[in-house]
Coordinates of C-alpha atoms in Angstrom, one line a residue:
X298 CA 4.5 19.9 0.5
X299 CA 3.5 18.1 3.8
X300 CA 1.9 19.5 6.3
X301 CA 1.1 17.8 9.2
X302 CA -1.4 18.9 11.7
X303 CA -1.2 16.7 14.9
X304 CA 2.2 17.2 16.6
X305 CA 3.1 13.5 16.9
X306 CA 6.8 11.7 17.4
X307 CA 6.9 9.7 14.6
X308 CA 10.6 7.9 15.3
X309 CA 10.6 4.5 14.9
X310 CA 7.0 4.2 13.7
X311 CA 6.6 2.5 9.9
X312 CA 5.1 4.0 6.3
X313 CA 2.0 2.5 4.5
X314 CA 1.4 3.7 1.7
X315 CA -0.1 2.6 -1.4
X316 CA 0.7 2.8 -5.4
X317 CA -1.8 3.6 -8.0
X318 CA -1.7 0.6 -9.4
X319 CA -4.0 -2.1 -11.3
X320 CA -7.0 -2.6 -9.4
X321 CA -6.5 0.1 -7.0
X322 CA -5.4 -2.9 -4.4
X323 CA -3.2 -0.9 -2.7
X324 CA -5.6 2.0 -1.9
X325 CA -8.0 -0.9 -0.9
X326 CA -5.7 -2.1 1.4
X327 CA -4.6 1.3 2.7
X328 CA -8.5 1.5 3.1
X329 CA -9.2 -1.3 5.1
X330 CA -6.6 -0.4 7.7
X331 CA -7.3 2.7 8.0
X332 CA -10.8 1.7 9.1
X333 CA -9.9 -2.0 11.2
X334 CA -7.4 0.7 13.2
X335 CA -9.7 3.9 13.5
X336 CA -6.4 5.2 12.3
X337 CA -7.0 9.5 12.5
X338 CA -6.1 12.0 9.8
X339 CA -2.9 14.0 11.4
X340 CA -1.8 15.6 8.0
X341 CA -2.1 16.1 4.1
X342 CA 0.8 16.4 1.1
X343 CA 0.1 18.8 -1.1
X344 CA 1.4 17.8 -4.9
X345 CA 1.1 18.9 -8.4
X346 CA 2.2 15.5 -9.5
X347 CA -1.3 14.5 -8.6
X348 CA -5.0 15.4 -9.8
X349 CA -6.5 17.2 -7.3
X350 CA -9.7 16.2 -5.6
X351 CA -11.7 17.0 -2.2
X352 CA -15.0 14.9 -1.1
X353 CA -16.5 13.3 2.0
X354 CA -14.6 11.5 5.0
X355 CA -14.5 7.9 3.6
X356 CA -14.6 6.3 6.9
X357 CA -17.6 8.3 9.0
X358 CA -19.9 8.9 7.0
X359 CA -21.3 11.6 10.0
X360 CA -18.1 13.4 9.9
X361 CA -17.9 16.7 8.0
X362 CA -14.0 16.7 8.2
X363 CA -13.0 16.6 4.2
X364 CA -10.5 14.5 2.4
X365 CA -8.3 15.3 -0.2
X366 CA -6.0 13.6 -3.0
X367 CA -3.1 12.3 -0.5
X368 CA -4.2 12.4 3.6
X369 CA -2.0 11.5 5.8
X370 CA -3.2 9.0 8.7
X371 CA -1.5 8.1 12.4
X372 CA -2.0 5.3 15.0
X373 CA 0.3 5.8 18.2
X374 CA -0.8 2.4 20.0
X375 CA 0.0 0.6 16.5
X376 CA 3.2 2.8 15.8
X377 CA 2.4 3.5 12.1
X378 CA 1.9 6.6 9.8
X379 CA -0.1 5.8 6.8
X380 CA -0.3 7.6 3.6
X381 CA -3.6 7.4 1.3
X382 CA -3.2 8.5 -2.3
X383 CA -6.8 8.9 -3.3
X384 CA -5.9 10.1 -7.4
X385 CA -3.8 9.3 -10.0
X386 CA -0.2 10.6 -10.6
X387 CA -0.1 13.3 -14.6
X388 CA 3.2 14.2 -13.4
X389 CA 7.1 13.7 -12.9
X390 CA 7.4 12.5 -9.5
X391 CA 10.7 13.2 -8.4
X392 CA 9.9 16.0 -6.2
X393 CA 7.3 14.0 -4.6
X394 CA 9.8 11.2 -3.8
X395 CA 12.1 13.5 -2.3
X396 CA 9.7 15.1 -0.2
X397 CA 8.5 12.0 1.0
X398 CA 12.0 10.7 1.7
X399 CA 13.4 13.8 3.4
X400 CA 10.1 13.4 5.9
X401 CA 10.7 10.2 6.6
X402 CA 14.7 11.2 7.6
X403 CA 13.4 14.1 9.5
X404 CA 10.8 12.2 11.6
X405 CA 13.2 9.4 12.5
X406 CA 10.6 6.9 10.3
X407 CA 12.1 3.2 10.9
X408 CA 10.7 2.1 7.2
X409 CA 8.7 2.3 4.9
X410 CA 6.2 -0.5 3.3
X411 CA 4.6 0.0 -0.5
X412 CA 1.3 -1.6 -1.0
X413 CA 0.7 -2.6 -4.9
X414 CA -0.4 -5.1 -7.5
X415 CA 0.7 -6.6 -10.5
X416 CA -1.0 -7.8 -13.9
X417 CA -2.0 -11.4 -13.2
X418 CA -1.2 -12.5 -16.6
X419 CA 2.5 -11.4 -15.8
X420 CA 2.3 -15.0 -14.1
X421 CA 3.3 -17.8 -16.9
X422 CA 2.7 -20.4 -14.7
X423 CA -0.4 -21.3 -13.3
X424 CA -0.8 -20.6 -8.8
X425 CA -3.1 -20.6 -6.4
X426 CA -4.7 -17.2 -5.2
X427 CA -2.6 -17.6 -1.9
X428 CA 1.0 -18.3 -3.9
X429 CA 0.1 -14.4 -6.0
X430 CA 1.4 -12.3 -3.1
X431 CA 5.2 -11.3 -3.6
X432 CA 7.7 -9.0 -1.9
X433 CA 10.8 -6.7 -2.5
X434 CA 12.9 -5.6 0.0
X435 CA 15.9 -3.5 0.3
X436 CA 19.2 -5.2 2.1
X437 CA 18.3 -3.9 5.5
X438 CA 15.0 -5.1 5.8
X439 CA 16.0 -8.2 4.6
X440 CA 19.1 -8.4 7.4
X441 CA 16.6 -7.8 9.6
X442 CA 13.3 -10.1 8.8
X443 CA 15.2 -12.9 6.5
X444 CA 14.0 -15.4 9.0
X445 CA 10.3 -14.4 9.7
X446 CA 10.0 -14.4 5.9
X447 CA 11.8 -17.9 5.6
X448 CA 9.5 -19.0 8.3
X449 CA 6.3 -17.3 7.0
X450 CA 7.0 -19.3 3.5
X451 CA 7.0 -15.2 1.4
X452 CA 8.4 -15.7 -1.8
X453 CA 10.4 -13.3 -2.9
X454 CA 9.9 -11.4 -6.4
X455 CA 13.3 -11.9 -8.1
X456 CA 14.3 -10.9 -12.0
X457 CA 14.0 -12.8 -14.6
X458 CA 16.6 -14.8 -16.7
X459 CA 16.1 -14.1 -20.3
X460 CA 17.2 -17.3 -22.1
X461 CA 18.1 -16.7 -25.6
X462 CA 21.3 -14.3 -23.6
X463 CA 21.4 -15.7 -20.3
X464 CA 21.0 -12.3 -18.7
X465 CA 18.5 -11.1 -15.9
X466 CA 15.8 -8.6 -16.7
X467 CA 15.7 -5.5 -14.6
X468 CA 13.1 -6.5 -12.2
X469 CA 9.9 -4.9 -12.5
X470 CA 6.5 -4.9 -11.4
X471 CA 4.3 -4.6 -14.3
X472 CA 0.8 -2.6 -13.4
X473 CA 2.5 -2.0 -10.1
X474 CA 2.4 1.8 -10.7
X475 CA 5.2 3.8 -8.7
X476 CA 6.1 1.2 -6.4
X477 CA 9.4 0.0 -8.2
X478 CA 10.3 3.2 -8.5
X479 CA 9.6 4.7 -5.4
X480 CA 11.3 1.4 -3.7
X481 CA 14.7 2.1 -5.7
X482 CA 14.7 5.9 -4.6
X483 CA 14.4 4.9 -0.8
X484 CA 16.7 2.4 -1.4
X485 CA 19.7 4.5 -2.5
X486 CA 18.7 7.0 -0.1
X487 CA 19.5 4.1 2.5
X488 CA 15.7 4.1 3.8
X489 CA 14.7 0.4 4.5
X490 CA 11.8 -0.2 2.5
X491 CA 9.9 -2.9 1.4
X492 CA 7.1 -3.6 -1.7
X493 CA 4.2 -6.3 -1.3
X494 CA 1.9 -7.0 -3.8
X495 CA -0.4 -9.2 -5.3
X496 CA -1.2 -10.3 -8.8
X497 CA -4.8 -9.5 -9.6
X498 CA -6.7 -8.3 -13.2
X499 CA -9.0 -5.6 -12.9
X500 CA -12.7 -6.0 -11.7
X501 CA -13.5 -6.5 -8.3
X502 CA -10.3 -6.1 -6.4
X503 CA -11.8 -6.5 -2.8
X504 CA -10.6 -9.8 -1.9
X505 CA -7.0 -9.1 -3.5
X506 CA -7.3 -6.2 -1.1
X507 CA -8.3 -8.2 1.8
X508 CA -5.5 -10.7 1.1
X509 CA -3.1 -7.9 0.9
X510 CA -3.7 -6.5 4.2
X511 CA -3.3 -10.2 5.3
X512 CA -0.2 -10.7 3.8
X513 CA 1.2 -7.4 5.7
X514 CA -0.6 -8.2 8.6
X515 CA 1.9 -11.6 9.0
X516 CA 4.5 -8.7 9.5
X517 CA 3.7 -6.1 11.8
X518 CA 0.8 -8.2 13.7
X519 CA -1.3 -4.6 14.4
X520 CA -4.7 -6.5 13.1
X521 CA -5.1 -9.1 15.6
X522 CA -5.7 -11.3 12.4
X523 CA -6.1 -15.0 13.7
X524 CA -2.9 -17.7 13.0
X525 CA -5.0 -18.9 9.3
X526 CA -4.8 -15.5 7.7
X527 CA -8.3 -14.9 9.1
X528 CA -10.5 -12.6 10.9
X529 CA -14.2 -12.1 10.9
X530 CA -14.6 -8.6 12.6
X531 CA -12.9 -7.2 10.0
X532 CA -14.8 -4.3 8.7
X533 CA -15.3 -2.5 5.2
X534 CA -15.6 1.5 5.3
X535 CA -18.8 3.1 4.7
X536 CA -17.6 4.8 1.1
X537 CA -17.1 1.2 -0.5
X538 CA -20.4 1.4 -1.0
X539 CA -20.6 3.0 -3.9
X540 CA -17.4 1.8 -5.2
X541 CA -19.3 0.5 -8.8
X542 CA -21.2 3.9 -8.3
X543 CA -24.8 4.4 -6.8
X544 CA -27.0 1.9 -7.7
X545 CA -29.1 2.3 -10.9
X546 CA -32.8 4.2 -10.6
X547 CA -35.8 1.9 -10.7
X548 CA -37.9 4.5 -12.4
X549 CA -35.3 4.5 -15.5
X550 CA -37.3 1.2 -16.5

């Protein structure tokens, strides 16, 4: 179920959301603009495809406002409605997916992006961190942003030829969580969506994020990010602190 709480037009606006995926870089990412905007909660999804959970606001740590497994977050200046999944997915997801895609009909939603990752070792060949970022999308994305994606240099994450039969794999995204799936759902529902994502290995995924939110940035120019992919004001929220959990207690020793 989705209930949203802030009675906001929504046409034309675009989706963020993220796929539980390895290294969480999608959530990151989802994190980080949810803070650089001061994006505000305007809704939740209720799911049993998802563990529940409840805590602290992540981003005010002076707030008493609670969050919950998915939260829905809006920014009218920016035009976007982004989603944070906060837990993993136990169950089938279809119903979630429909859901999802009958809000986005309803509300007039102009697309929809998926933030992931993928297994670095997926990657035979050997790149440099700034040549790890892919994307999917469906046809009328691509109609509409061929060029800026020609001109931005994006390489786009194709199928693989599998030599011994000459044939194409299905194209996946291994690690990538629900993103391919979710993208091929939205896709036959004639939704334009899209899927970036970086190659990463688990560990410390806060510059994949950061290079992520980058990436999308290139696109929908909302972070004032500066023309070399940088941007020095750009802030991490208060709950990535204890991200590797609190820090250990001196009296143990």
């Amino acid at each position: 179920m989705i209930k949203i709480t802030q009675d906001i037009n929504l046409e034309n606006y675009t989706l963020i959301l993220p796929s539980v995926a390895v290294g969480n870089v999608g959530q990151l990412s989802v994190d980080l603009l949810i803070s650089n905007l001061n994006l505000r909660k305007i809704g939740q999804i209720f799911s049993p495809a998802f563990v529940p959970i409840v805590g602290a606001n992540a981003y005010d740590e002076q707030s008493k406002d609670l969050i919950t497994a998915i939260d829905i977050y809006g920014g009218i200046k920016e035009r976007l409605v982004v989603i944070q999944i906060r837990s993993p997915y136990v169950n089938d997801l279809t119903k979630f997916f429909n859901e999802l895609e009958l809000f986005v009909v309803e509300r007039k939603i102009a697309q929809v992006i998926i933030l992931t990752s993928s297994y670095d070792y997926e990657r035979r060949e050997i790149v440099p961190q700034h040549l790890k970022l892919r994307y999917i999308a469906s046809p009328g994305v691509h109609s509409e942003n061929d060029k800026l994606f020609r001109d931005l240099n994006w390489i786009e994450h194709k199928s693989k030829c599998v030599s011994d039969t000459n044939r194409e794999e299905k194209l996946r995204i291994p690690g990538g969580g629900f993103a391919r799936s979710m993208f091929d759902s939205l896709s036959s529902a004639n939704i334009p969506c899209a899927v970036l994502f970086k190659f990463c290995s688990e560990g410390d995924n806060i510059a994949d994020a950061v290079a992520l939110v980058y990436y999308l940035d290139q696109w929908i120019r909302v972070l004032g990010s500066n023309s070399d992919g940088s941007n020095d004001s750009l802030k991490y929220p208060p709950s990535w602190k204890h991200l590797f959990g609190k820090p250990l207690q001196y009296d143990m020793y």
